[in-house]
C-alpha atoms as an extended CHARMM CRD file, in Angstrom:
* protein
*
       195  EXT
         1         1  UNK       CA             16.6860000000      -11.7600000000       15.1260000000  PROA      1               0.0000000000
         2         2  UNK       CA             12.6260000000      -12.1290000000       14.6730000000  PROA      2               0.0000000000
         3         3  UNK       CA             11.8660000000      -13.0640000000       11.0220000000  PROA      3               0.0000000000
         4         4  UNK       CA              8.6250000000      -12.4200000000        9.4270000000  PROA      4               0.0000000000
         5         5  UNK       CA              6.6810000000      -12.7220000000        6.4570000000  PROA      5               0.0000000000
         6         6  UNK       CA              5.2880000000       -9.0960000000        5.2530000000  PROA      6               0.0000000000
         7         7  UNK       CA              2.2660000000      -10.6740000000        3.3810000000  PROA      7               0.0000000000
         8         8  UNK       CA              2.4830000000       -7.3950000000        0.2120000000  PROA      8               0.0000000000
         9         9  UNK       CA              3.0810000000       -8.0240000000       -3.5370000000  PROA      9               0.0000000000
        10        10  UNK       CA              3.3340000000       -3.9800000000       -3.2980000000  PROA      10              0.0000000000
        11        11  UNK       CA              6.7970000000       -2.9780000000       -3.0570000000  PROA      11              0.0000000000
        12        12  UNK       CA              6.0550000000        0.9770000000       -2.4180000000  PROA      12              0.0000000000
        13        13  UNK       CA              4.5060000000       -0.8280000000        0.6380000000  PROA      13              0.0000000000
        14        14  UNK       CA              7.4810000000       -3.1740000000        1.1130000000  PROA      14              0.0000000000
        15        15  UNK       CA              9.9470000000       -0.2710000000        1.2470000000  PROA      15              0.0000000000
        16        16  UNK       CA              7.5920000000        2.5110000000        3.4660000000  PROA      16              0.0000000000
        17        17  UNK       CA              7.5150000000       -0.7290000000        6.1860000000  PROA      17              0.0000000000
        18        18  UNK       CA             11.0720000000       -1.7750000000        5.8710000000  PROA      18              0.0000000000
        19        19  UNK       CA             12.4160000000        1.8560000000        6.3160000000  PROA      19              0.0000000000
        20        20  UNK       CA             10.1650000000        1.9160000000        9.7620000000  PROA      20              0.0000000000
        21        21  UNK       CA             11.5930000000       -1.6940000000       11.3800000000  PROA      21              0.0000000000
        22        22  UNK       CA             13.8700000000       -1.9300000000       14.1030000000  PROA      22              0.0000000000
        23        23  UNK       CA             17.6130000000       -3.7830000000       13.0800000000  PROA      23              0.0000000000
        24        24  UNK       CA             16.0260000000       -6.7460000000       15.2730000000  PROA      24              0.0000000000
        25        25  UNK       CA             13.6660000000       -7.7590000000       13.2440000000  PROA      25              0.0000000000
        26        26  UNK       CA             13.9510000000       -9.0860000000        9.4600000000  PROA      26              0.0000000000
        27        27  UNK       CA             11.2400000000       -8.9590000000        6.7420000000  PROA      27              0.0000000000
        28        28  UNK       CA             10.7920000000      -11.9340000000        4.6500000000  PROA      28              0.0000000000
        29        29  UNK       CA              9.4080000000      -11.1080000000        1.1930000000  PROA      29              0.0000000000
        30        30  UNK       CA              6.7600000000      -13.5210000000       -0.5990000000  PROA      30              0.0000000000
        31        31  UNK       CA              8.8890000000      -13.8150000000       -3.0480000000  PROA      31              0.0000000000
        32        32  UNK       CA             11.4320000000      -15.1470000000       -0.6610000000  PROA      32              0.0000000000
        33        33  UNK       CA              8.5910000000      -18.1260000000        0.4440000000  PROA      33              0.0000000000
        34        34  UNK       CA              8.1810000000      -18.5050000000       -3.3040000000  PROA      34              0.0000000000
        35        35  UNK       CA              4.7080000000      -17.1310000000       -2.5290000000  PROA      35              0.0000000000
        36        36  UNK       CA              3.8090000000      -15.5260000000       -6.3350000000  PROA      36              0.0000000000
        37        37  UNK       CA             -0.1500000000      -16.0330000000       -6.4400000000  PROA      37              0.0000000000
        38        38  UNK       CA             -2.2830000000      -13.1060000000       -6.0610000000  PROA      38              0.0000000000
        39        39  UNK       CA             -3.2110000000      -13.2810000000       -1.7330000000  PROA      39              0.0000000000
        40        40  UNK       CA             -6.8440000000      -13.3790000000       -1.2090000000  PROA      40              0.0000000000
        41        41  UNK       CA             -8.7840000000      -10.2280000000        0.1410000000  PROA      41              0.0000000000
        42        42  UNK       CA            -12.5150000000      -10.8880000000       -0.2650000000  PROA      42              0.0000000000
        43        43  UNK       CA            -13.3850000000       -9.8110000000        3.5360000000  PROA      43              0.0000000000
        44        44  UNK       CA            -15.7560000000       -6.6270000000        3.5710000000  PROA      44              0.0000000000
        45        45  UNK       CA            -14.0290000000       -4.8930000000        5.8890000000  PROA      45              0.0000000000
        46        46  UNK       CA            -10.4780000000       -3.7390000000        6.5030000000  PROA      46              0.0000000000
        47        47  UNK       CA             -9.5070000000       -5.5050000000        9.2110000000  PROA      47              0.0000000000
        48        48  UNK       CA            -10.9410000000       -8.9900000000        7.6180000000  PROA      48              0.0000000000
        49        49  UNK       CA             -9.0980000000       -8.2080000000        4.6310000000  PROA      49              0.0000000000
        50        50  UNK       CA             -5.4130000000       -7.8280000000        6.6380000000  PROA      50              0.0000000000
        51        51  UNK       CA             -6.4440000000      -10.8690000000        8.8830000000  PROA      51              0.0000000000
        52        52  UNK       CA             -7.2040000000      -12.7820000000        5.3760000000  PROA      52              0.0000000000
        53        53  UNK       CA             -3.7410000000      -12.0580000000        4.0450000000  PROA      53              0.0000000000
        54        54  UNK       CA             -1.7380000000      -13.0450000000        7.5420000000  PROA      54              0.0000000000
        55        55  UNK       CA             -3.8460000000      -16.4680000000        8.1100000000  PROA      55              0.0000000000
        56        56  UNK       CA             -3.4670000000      -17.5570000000        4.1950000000  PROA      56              0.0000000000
        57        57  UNK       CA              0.5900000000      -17.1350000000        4.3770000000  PROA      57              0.0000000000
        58        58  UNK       CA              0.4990000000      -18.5710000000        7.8980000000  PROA      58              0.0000000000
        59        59  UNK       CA             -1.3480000000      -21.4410000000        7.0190000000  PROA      59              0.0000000000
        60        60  UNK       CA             -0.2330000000      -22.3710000000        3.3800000000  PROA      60              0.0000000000
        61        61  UNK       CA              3.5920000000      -21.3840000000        4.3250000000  PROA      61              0.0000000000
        62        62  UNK       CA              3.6350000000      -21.8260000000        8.0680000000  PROA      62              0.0000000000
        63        63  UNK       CA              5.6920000000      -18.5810000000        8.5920000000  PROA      63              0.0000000000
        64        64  UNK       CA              4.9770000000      -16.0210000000       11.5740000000  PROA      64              0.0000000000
        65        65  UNK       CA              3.2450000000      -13.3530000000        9.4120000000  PROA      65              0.0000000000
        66        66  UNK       CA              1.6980000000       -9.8740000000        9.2020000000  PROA      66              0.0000000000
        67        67  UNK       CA             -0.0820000000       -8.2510000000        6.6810000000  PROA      67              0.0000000000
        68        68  UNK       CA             -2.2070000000       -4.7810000000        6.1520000000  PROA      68              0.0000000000
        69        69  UNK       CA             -4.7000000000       -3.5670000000        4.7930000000  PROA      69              0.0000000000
        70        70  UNK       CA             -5.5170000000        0.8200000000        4.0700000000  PROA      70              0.0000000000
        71        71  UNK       CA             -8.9460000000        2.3540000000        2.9820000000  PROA      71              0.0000000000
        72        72  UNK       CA             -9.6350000000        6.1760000000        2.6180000000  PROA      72              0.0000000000
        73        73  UNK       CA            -12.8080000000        6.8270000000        3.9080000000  PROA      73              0.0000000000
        74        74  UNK       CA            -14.3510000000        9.7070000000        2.7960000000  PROA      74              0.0000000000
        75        75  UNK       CA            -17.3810000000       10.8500000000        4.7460000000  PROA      75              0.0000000000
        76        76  UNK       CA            -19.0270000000       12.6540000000        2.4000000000  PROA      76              0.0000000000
        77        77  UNK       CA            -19.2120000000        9.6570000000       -0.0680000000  PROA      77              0.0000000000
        78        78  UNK       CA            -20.3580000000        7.3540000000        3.3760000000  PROA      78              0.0000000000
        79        79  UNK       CA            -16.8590000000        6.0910000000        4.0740000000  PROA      79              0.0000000000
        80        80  UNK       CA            -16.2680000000        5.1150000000        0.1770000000  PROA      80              0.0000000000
        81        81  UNK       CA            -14.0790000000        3.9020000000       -1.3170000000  PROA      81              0.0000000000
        82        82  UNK       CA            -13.1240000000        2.2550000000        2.2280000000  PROA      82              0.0000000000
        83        83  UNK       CA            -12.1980000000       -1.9140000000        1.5800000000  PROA      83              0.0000000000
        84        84  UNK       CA            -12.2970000000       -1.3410000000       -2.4670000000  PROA      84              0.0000000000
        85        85  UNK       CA            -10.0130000000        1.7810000000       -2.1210000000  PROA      85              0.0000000000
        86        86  UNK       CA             -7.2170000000       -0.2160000000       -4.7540000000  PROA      86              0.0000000000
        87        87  UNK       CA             -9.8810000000       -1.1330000000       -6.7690000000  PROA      87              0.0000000000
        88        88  UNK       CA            -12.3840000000        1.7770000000       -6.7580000000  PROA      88              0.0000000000
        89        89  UNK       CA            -12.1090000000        2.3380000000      -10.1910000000  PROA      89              0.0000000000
        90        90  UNK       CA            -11.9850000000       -1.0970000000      -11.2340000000  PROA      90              0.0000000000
        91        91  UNK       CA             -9.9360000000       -4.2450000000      -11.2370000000  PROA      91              0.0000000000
        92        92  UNK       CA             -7.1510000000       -3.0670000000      -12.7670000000  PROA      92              0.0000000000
        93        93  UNK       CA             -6.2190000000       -1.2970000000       -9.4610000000  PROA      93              0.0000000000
        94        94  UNK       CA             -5.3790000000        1.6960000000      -11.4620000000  PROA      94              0.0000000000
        95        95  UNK       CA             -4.0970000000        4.5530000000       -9.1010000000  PROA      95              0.0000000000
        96        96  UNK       CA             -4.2960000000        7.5580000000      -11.4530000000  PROA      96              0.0000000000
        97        97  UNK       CA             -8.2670000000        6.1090000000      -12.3600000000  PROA      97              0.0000000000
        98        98  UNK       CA             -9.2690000000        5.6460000000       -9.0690000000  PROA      98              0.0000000000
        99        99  UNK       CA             -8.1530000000        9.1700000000       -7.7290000000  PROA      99              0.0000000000
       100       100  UNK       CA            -10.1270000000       10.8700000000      -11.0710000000  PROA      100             0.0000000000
       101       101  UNK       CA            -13.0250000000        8.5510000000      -10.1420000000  PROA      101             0.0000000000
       102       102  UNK       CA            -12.6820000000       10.2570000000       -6.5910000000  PROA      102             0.0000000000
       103       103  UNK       CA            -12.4190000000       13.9020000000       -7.5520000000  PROA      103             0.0000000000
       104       104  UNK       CA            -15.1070000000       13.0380000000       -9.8420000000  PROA      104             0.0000000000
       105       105  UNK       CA            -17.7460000000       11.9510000000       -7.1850000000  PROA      105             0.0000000000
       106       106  UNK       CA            -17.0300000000       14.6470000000       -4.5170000000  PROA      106             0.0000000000
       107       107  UNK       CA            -17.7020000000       17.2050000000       -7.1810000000  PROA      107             0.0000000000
       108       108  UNK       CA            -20.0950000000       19.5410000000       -5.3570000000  PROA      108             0.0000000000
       109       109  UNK       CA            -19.3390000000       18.6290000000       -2.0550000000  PROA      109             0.0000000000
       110       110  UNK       CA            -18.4300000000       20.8010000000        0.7270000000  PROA      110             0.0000000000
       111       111  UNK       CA            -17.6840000000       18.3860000000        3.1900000000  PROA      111             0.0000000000
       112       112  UNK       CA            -14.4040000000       17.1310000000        2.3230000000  PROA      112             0.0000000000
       113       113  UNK       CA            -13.7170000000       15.2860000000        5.6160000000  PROA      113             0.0000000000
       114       114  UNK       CA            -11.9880000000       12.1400000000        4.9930000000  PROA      114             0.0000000000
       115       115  UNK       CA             -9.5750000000        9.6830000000        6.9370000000  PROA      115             0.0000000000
       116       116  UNK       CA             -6.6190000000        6.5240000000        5.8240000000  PROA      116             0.0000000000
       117       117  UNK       CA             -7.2410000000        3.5060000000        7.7960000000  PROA      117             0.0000000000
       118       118  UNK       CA             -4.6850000000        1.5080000000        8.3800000000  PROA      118             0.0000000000
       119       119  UNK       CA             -4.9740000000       -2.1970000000       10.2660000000  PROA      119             0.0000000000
       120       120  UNK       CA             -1.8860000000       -5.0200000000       10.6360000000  PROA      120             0.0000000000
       121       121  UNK       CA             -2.8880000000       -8.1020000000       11.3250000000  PROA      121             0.0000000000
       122       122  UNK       CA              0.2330000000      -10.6800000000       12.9740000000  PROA      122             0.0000000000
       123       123  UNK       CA             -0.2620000000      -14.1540000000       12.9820000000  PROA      123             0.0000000000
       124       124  UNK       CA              2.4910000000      -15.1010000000       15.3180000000  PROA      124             0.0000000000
       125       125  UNK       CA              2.6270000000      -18.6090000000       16.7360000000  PROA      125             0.0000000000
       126       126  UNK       CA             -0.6100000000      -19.7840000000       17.6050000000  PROA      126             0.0000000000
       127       127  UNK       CA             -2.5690000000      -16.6000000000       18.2650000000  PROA      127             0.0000000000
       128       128  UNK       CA             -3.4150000000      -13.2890000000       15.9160000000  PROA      128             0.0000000000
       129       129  UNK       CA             -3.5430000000      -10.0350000000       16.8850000000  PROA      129             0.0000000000
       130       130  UNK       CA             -4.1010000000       -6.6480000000       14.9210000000  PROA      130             0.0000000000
       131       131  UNK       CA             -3.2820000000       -2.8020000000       15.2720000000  PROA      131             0.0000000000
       132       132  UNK       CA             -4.7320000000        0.0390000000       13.5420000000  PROA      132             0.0000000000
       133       133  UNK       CA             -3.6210000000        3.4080000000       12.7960000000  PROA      133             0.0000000000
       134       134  UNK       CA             -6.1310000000        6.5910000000       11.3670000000  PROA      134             0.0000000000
       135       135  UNK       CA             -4.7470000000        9.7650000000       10.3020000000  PROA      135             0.0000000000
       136       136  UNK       CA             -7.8470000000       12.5310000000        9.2630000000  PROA      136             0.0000000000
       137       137  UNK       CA             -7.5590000000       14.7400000000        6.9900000000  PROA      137             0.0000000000
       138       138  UNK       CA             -9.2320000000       16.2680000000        3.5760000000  PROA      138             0.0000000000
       139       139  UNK       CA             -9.3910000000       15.2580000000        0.4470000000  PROA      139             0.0000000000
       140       140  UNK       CA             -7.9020000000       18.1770000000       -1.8330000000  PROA      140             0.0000000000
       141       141  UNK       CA             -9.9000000000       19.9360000000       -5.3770000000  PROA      141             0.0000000000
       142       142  UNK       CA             -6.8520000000       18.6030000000       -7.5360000000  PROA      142             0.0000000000
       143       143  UNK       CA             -3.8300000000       16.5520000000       -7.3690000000  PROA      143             0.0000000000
       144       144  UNK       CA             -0.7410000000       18.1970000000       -5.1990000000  PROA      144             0.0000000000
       145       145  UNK       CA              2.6620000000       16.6300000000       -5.2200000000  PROA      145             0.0000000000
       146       146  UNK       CA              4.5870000000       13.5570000000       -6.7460000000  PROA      146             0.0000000000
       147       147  UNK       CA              5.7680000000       11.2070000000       -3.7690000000  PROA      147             0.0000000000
       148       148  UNK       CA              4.1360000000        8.7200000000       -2.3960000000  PROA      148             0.0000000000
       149       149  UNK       CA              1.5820000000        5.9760000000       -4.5360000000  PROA      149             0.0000000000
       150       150  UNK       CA             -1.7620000000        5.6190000000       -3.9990000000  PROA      150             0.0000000000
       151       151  UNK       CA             -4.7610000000        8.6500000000       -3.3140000000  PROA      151             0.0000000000
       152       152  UNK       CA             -1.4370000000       10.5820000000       -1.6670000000  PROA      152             0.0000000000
       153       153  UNK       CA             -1.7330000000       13.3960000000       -4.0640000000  PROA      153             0.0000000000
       154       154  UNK       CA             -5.4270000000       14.2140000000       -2.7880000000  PROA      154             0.0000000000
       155       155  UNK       CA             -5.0530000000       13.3800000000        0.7300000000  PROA      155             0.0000000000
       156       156  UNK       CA             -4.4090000000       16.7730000000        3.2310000000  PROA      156             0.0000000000
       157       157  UNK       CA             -3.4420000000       16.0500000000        6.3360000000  PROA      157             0.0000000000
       158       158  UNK       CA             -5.2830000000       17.2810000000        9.4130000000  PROA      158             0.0000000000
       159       159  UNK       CA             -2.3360000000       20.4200000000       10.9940000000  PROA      159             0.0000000000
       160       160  UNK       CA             -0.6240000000       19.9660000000        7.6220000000  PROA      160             0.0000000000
       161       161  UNK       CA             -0.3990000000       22.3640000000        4.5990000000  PROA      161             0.0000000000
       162       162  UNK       CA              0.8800000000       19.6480000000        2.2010000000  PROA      162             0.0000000000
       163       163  UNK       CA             -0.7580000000       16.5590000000        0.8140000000  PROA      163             0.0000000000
       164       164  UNK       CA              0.7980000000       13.4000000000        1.5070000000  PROA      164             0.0000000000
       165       165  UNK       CA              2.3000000000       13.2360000000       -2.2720000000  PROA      165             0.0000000000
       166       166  UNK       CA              3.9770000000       16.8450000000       -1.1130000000  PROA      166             0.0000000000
       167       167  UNK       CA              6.0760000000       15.1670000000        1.2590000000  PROA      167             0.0000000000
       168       168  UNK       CA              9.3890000000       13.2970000000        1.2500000000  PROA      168             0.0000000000
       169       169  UNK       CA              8.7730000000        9.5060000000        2.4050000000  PROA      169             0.0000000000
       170       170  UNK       CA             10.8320000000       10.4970000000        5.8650000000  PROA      170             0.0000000000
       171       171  UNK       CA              7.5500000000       13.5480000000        6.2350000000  PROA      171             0.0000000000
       172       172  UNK       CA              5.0950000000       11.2620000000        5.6450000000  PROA      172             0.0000000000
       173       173  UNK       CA              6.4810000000        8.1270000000        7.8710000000  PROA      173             0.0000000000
       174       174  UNK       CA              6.3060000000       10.3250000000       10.8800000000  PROA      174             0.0000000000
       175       175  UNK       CA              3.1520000000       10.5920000000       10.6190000000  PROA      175             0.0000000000
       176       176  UNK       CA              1.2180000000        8.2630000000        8.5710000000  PROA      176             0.0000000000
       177       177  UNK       CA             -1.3650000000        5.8240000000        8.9930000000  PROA      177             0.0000000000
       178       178  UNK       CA              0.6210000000        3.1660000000        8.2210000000  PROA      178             0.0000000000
       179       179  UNK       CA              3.3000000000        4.1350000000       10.7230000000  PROA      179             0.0000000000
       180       180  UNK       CA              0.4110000000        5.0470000000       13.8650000000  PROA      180             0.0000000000
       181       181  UNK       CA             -0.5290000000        1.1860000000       13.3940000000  PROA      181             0.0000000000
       182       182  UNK       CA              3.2780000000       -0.2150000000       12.2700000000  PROA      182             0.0000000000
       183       183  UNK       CA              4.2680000000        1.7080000000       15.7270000000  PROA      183             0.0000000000
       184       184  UNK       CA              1.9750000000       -0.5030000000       17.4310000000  PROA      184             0.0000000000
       185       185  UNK       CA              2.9050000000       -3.5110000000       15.8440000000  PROA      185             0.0000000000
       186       186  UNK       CA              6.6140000000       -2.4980000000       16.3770000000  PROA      186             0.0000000000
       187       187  UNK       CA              6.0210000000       -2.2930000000       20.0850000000  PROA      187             0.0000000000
       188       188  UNK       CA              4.1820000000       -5.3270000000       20.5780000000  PROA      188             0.0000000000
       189       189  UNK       CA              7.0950000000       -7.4310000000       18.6810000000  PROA      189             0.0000000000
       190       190  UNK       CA              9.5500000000       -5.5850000000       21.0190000000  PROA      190             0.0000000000
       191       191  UNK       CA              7.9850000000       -7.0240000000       24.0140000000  PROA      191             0.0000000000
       192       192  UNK       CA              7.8190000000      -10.1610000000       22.6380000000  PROA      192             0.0000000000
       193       193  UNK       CA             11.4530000000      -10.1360000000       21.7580000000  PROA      193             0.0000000000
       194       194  UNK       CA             12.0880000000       -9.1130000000       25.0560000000  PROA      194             0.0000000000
       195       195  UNK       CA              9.9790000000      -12.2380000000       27.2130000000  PROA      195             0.0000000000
């Protein structure tokens, strides 16, 4: 059985990941480490950000670790909100704010091209190593559907007719982001389980 630390205060996130994992390997909570502080994410990009969170638990805690990080980027609005997509509309990482404060700015626009970023970083042993996942998609006139947490209800899918919020968590795990670059992840564990 691997064991490692998912470096996320976010339990949304926590679940989505869990429900994704193979039986062979076990998730370790912060809150498990007795890891309650707020984890650091002051890199300006996305993958700095998940690296950030994986080296901090690694090195403070010593546990094999792996963390993510998610932006939208909306081209239209040159990639924004991107690295400060939980805090677009301030601090308070408000989800409801930051998806008015969205609608809001691409008011107008007729390009609504946009895309989720997703990037793992894995601090296992000595080395780190990080996989990303990109779904593209749309970004919708109005809020669509109640699942899912974050810009979900605003978010269409490239092939899809539903936003992400439409879906059931099973619908949107299939094809996610998050899972593309978990999938990765997944795989590369697997092989090292395997050695």
């Amino acid at each position: 059985m691997m064991k490692l630390v998912f470096a996320t205060h976010n339990k949304n996130k926590w679940r989505e990941v869990q429900s994704m994992l193979p039986e062979g390997i076990k998730i370790i909570t912060l809150e498990d480490i007795g890891c309650l502080a707020e984890i650091p994410e002051t890199a300006s990009t996305i993958e700095g950000n998940a690296l950030q969170k994986a080296k901090y638990i690694k090195e403070k805690y010593g546990y094999d670790t792996f963390a993510d990080d998610t932006g939208l980027e909306v081209k239209a609005l040159g990639n924004a909100p991107g690295v400060y997509s939980a805090r677009y509309a301030g601090e308070a990482k408000d989800n409801e704010a930051n998806i008015d404060l969205l609608l809001a700015n691409m008011q107008g626009k007729e390009d609504r091209e946009a895309q989720f970023k997703t990037i793992f970083a894995l601090c296992l042993g000595e080395k780190s190593y990080s996989f990303e996942g990109i779904i593209k998609g749309q970004i919708t006139h109005h809020r669509q559907g109640t699942e899912g947490f974050g810009y979900d209800p605003v978010f269409l899918p490239e092939k899809e007719e539903r936003t992400f919020a439409q879906m059931s968590a099973q619908e949107k795990n299939q094809i996610s982001h998050r899972a593309i670059a978990l999938r990765k992840l997944v795989d590369f564990l697997n092989s090292e389980v395997e050695k």
